[in-house]
PDB file of C-alpha atoms in Angstrom:
ATOM      1  CA  GLY A 196      -0.931 -17.966   8.807  1.00  0.00           C
ATOM      2  CA  VAL A 197      -0.178 -21.245   7.104  1.00  0.00           C
ATOM      3  CA  ARG A 198       0.971 -22.945  10.306  1.00  0.00           C
ATOM      4  CA  ASN A 199      -2.327 -22.083  11.986  1.00  0.00           C
ATOM      5  CA  THR A 200      -4.369 -24.069   9.462  1.00  0.00           C
ATOM      6  CA  GLN A 201      -6.671 -26.319  11.423  1.00  0.00           C
ATOM      7  CA  GLN A 202      -5.527 -29.922  11.188  1.00  0.00           C
ATOM      8  CA  VAL A 203      -9.114 -31.156  11.135  1.00  0.00           C
ATOM      9  CA  ARG A 204      -9.700 -29.270   7.878  1.00  0.00           C
ATOM     10  CA  LEU A 205      -6.538 -30.698   6.339  1.00  0.00           C
ATOM     11  CA  ARG A 206      -7.497 -34.227   7.367  1.00  0.00           C
ATOM     12  CA  ALA A 207     -11.042 -33.742   6.070  1.00  0.00           C
ATOM     13  CA  ALA A 208      -9.773 -32.540   2.691  1.00  0.00           C
ATOM     14  CA  ARG A 209      -7.299 -35.431   2.486  1.00  0.00           C
ATOM     15  CA  SER A 210     -10.005 -37.940   3.353  1.00  0.00           C
ATOM     16  CA  LEU A 211     -12.110 -36.519   0.525  1.00  0.00           C
ATOM     17  CA  GLY A 212      -9.231 -37.164  -1.882  1.00  0.00           C
ATOM     18  CA  ALA A 213      -7.652 -33.724  -2.176  1.00  0.00           C
ATOM     19  CA  ASN A 214      -4.167 -33.653  -3.658  1.00  0.00           C
ATOM     20  CA  ARG A 215      -1.411 -31.248  -2.549  1.00  0.00           C
ATOM     21  CA  TRP A 216      -2.457 -28.534  -5.003  1.00  0.00           C
ATOM     22  CA  GLN A 217      -6.089 -28.740  -3.890  1.00  0.00           C
ATOM     23  CA  LEU A 218      -5.037 -28.614  -0.229  1.00  0.00           C
ATOM     24  CA  LEU A 219      -3.039 -25.477  -0.928  1.00  0.00           C
ATOM     25  CA  ARG A 220      -5.752 -23.818  -3.037  1.00  0.00           C
ATOM     26  CA  TRP A 221      -8.861 -24.697  -1.038  1.00  0.00           C
ATOM     27  CA  VAL A 222      -7.676 -25.179   2.561  1.00  0.00           C
ATOM     28  CA  ILE A 223      -4.279 -23.643   3.337  1.00  0.00           C
ATOM     29  CA  LEU A 224      -4.466 -20.408   1.313  1.00  0.00           C
ATOM     30  CA  PRO A 225      -7.982 -19.446   2.458  1.00  0.00           C
ATOM     31  CA  GLY A 226      -6.936 -20.173   6.035  1.00  0.00           C
ATOM     32  CA  ALA A 227      -3.846 -17.967   5.766  1.00  0.00           C
ATOM     33  CA  LEU A 228      -5.408 -15.170   3.701  1.00  0.00           C
ATOM     34  CA  PRO A 229      -6.620 -13.047   6.655  1.00  0.00           C
ATOM     35  CA  GLU A 230      -3.092 -12.928   8.093  1.00  0.00           C
ATOM     36  CA  ILE A 231      -1.580 -12.262   4.662  1.00  0.00           C
ATOM     37  CA  LEU A 232      -3.918  -9.314   4.089  1.00  0.00           C
ATOM     38  CA  THR A 233      -3.307  -7.969   7.599  1.00  0.00           C
ATOM     39  CA  GLY A 234       0.433  -8.099   6.944  1.00  0.00           C
ATOM     40  CA  LEU A 235      -0.122  -6.292   3.655  1.00  0.00           C
ATOM     41  CA  ARG A 236      -2.104  -3.550   5.418  1.00  0.00           C
ATOM     42  CA  ILE A 237       0.583  -3.091   8.059  1.00  0.00           C
ATOM     43  CA  GLY A 238       3.372  -3.164   5.480  1.00  0.00           C
ATOM     44  CA  LEU A 239       1.631  -0.617   3.295  1.00  0.00           C
ATOM     45  CA  GLY A 240       1.205   1.719   6.265  1.00  0.00           C
ATOM     46  CA  VAL A 241       4.851   1.413   7.245  1.00  0.00           C
ATOM     47  CA  GLY A 242       5.943   1.840   3.636  1.00  0.00           C
ATOM     48  CA  TRP A 243       3.823   4.955   3.165  1.00  0.00           C
ATOM     49  CA  SER A 244       5.169   6.482   6.391  1.00  0.00           C
ATOM     50  CA  THR A 245       8.741   5.686   5.379  1.00  0.00           C
ATOM     51  CA  LEU A 246       8.238   7.187   1.932  1.00  0.00           C
ATOM     52  CA  VAL A 247       6.914  10.446   3.347  1.00  0.00           C
ATOM     53  CA  ALA A 248       9.705  10.560   5.959  1.00  0.00           C
ATOM     54  CA  ALA A 249      12.335  10.017   3.263  1.00  0.00           C
ATOM     55  CA  GLU A 250      10.799  12.798   1.191  1.00  0.00           C
ATOM     56  CA  LEU A 251      10.948  15.109   4.197  1.00  0.00           C
ATOM     57  CA  ILE A 252      14.660  14.445   4.584  1.00  0.00           C
ATOM     58  CA  ALA A 253      16.251  14.045   1.180  1.00  0.00           C
ATOM     59  CA  ALA A 254      13.890  14.516  -1.758  1.00  0.00           C
ATOM     60  CA  THR A 255      13.580  17.192  -4.395  1.00  0.00           C
ATOM     61  CA  ARG A 256       9.928  16.459  -5.126  1.00  0.00           C
ATOM     62  CA  GLY A 257       6.931  14.744  -3.568  1.00  0.00           C
ATOM     63  CA  LEU A 258       4.456  15.490  -0.809  1.00  0.00           C
ATOM     64  CA  GLY A 259       7.022  15.295   1.984  1.00  0.00           C
ATOM     65  CA  PHE A 260       9.302  17.686   0.142  1.00  0.00           C
ATOM     66  CA  MET A 261       6.396  20.054  -0.461  1.00  0.00           C
ATOM     67  CA  VAL A 262       5.518  20.078   3.250  1.00  0.00           C
ATOM     68  CA  GLN A 263       9.152  20.545   4.277  1.00  0.00           C
ATOM     69  CA  SER A 264       9.741  23.368   1.795  1.00  0.00           C
ATOM     70  CA  ALA A 265       6.521  25.125   2.766  1.00  0.00           C
ATOM     71  CA  GLY A 266       7.545  24.862   6.416  1.00  0.00           C
ATOM     72  CA  GLU A 267      10.834  26.610   5.687  1.00  0.00           C
ATOM     73  CA  PHE A 268       8.975  29.503   4.053  1.00  0.00           C
ATOM     74  CA  LEU A 269       6.301  29.597   6.791  1.00  0.00           C
ATOM     75  CA  ALA A 270       3.538  28.741   4.330  1.00  0.00           C
ATOM     76  CA  THR A 271       1.279  27.186   6.951  1.00  0.00           C
ATOM     77  CA  ASP A 272      -1.629  26.712   4.557  1.00  0.00           C
ATOM     78  CA  VAL A 273       0.514  24.615   2.204  1.00  0.00           C
ATOM     79  CA  VAL A 274       1.891  22.605   5.145  1.00  0.00           C
ATOM     80  CA  LEU A 275      -1.616  21.839   6.405  1.00  0.00           C
ATOM     81  CA  ALA A 276      -2.858  21.019   2.907  1.00  0.00           C
ATOM     82  CA  GLY A 277       0.091  18.672   2.369  1.00  0.00           C
ATOM     83  CA  ILE A 278      -0.503  16.937   5.684  1.00  0.00           C
ATOM     84  CA  ALA A 279      -4.199  16.589   4.830  1.00  0.00           C
ATOM     85  CA  VAL A 280      -3.365  15.023   1.451  1.00  0.00           C
ATOM     86  CA  ILE A 281      -0.870  12.618   3.060  1.00  0.00           C
ATOM     87  CA  ALA A 282      -3.451  11.607   5.672  1.00  0.00           C
ATOM     88  CA  PHE A 283      -6.185  11.244   3.033  1.00  0.00           C
ATOM     89  CA  ILE A 284      -4.031   8.938   0.912  1.00  0.00           C
ATOM     90  CA  ALA A 285      -3.072   6.822   3.931  1.00  0.00           C
ATOM     91  CA  PHE A 286      -6.692   6.621   5.076  1.00  0.00           C
ATOM     92  CA  SER A 287      -7.872   5.702   1.568  1.00  0.00           C
ATOM     93  CA  LEU A 288      -5.282   2.931   1.295  1.00  0.00           C
ATOM     94  CA  GLU A 289      -6.332   1.573   4.691  1.00  0.00           C
ATOM     95  CA  LEU A 290     -10.044   1.656   3.813  1.00  0.00           C
ATOM     96  CA  GLY A 291      -9.391   0.045   0.450  1.00  0.00           C
ATOM     97  CA  LEU A 292      -7.411  -2.803   1.948  1.00  0.00           C
ATOM     98  CA  ARG A 293      -9.983  -3.322   4.705  1.00  0.00           C
ATOM     99  CA  ALA A 294     -12.733  -3.526   2.059  1.00  0.00           C
ATOM    100  CA  LEU A 295     -10.626  -6.005   0.081  1.00  0.00           C
ATOM    101  CA  GLN A 296     -10.075  -8.045   3.235  1.00  0.00           C
ATOM    102  CA  ARG A 297     -13.808  -8.100   4.017  1.00  0.00           C
ATOM    103  CA  ARG A 298     -14.583  -9.148   0.438  1.00  0.00           C
ATOM    104  CA  LEU A 299     -11.923 -11.859   0.180  1.00  0.00           C
ATOM    105  CA  THR A 300     -12.244 -13.217   3.733  1.00  0.00           C
ATOM    106  CA  PRO A 301     -15.834 -12.798   4.930  1.00  0.00           C
ATOM    107  CA  TRP A 302     -15.309 -15.698   7.346  1.00  0.00           C
ATOM    108  CA  SER A 303     -12.382 -13.985   9.084  1.00  0.00           C
ATOM    109  CA  GLY A 304     -12.867 -13.943  12.825  1.00  0.00           C
ATOM    110  CA  GLU A 305     -15.141 -16.978  12.798  1.00  0.00           C
ATOM    111  CA  GLN A 306     -13.992 -20.285  14.242  1.00  0.00           C
ATOM    112  CA  SER A 307     -15.847 -23.459  13.453  1.00  0.00           C
TER     113      SER A 307
END
């Protein structure tokens, strides 16, 4: 992230007269943004999984509760539909964040 900012870029910006705010805005933040967005993607996935798991255990409403209740009554179609909806939401969140990452950090993966 921030610690991985290339020193040559910092020195170049300083030599061009950049102040601390400009260094942060134009050098450090763009350099750390790919890692920030990757952390956001991972955190969102873990959060979504935890939410569904908590609903399976101790909720009175929600997708996890619906799947758990349907499982108790052997309503396999509802269980499968619930799992499909959970997977669709997770997949949509992942695709959305990947698209955001590609849009905000098109240089990600390039070293110059």
